[in-house]
mmCIF file of C-alpha atoms in Angstrom:
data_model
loop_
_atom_site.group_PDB
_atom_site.id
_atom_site.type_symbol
_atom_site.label_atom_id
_atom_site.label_comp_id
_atom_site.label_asym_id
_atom_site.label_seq_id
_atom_site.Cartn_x
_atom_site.Cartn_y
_atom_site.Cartn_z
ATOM 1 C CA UNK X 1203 13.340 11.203 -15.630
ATOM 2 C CA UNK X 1204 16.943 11.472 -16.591
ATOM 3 C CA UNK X 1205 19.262 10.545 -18.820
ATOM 4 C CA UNK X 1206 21.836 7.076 -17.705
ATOM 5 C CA UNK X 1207 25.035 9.540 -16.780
ATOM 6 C CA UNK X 1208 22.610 10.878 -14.112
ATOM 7 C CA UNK X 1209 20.137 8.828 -12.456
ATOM 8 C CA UNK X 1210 22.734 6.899 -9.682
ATOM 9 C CA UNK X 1211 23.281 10.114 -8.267
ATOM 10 C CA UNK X 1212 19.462 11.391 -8.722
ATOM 11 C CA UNK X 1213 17.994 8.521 -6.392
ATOM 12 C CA UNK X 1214 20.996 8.689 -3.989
ATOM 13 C CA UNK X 1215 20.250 12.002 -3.429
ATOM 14 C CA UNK X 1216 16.384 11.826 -3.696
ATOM 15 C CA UNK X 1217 15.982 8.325 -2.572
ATOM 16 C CA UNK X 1218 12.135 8.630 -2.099
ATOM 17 C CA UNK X 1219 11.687 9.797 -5.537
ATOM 18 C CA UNK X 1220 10.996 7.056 -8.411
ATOM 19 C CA UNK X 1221 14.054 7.770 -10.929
ATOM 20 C CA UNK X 1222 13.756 6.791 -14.765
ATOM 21 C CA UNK X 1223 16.931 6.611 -16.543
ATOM 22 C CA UNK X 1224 16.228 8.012 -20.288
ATOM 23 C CA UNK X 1225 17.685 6.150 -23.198
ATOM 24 C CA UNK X 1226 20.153 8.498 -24.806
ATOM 25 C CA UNK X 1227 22.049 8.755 -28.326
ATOM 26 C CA UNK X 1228 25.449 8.839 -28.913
ATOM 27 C CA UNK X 1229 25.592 12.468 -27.716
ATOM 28 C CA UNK X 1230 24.779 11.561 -23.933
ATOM 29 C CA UNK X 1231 21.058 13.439 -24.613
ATOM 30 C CA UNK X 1232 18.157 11.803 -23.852
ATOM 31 C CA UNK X 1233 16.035 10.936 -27.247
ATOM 32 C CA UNK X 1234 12.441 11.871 -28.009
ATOM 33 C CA UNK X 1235 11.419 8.816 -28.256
ATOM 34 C CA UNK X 1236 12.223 8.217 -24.494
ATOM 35 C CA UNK X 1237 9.446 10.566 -23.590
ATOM 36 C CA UNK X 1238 7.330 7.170 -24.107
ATOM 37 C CA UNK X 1239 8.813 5.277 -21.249
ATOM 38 C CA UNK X 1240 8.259 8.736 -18.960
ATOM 39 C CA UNK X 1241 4.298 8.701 -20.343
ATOM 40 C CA UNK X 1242 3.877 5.164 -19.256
ATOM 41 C CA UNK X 1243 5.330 5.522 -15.720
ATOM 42 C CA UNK X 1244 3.302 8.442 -15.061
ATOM 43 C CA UNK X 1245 -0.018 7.181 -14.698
ATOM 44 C CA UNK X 1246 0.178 6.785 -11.178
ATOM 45 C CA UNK X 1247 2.375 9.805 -10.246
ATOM 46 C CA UNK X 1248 1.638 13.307 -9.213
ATOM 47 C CA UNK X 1249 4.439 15.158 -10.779
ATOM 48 C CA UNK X 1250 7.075 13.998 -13.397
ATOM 49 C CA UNK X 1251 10.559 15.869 -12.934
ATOM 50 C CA UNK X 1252 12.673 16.605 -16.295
ATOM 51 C CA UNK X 1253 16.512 16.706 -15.392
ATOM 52 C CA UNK X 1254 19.225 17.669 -15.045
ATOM 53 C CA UNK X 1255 21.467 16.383 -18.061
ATOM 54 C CA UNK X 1256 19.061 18.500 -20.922
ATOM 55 C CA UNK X 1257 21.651 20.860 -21.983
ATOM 56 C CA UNK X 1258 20.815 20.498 -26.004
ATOM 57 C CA UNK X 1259 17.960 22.624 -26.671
ATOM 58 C CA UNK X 1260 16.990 21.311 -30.031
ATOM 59 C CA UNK X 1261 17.194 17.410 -27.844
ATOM 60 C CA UNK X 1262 15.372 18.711 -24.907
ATOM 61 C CA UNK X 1263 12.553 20.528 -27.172
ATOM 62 C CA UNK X 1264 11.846 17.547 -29.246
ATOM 63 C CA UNK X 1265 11.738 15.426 -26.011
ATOM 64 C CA UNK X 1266 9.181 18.088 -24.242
ATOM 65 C CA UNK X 1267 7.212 18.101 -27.258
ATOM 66 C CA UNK X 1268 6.420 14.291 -27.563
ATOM 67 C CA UNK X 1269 6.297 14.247 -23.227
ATOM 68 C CA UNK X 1270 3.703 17.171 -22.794
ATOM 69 C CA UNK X 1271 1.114 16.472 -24.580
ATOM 70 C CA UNK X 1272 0.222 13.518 -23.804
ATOM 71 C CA UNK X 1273 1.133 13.972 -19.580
ATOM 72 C CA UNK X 1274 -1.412 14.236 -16.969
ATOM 73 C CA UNK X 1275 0.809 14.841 -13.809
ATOM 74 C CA UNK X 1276 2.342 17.976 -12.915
ATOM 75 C CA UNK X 1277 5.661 18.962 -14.882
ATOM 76 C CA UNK X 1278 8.618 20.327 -13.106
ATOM 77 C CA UNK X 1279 11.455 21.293 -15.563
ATOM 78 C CA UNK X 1280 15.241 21.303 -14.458
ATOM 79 C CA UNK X 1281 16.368 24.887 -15.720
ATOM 80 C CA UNK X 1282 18.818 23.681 -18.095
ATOM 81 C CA UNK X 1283 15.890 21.766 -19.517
ATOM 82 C CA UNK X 1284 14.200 25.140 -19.781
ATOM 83 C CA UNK X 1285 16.925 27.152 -21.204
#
């Protein structure tokens, strides 16, 4: 999952990988509410990838905080998203 700016160059470069572009506010940051969409696809996944493009902390942590609760596949954080 990642926001619009990023996800044509995401699944060129990772073209095996299922990429989720994040609806995003004004600011080019993906909003919380977006974390729904990412809970929905990830029924059937392994591991759900945050990033790159998180490089708002107060965005990313109110994103992260309606995503991880509720996930049940393995989280792997981009390390701006974990900055």
């Amino acid at each position: 999952a990642a926001p619009t700016t990023t996800t044509t160059a995401l699944a060129v470069a990772v073209p095996e990988a299922m990429v989720v572009p994040l609806e995003c506010g004004s600011d080019g940051h993906p909003r919380a509410d977006a974390a729904d969409a990412v809970v929905r696809l990830s029924s059937d996944v392994d591991a759900v990838v945050v990033g790159p493009g998180y490089d708002d902390p107060a965005t990313t942590v109110a994103f992260l905080e309606r995503l991880v609760p509720r996930l049940d596949a393995a989280l792997v954080l981009d390390a701006t998203a974990s900055s």
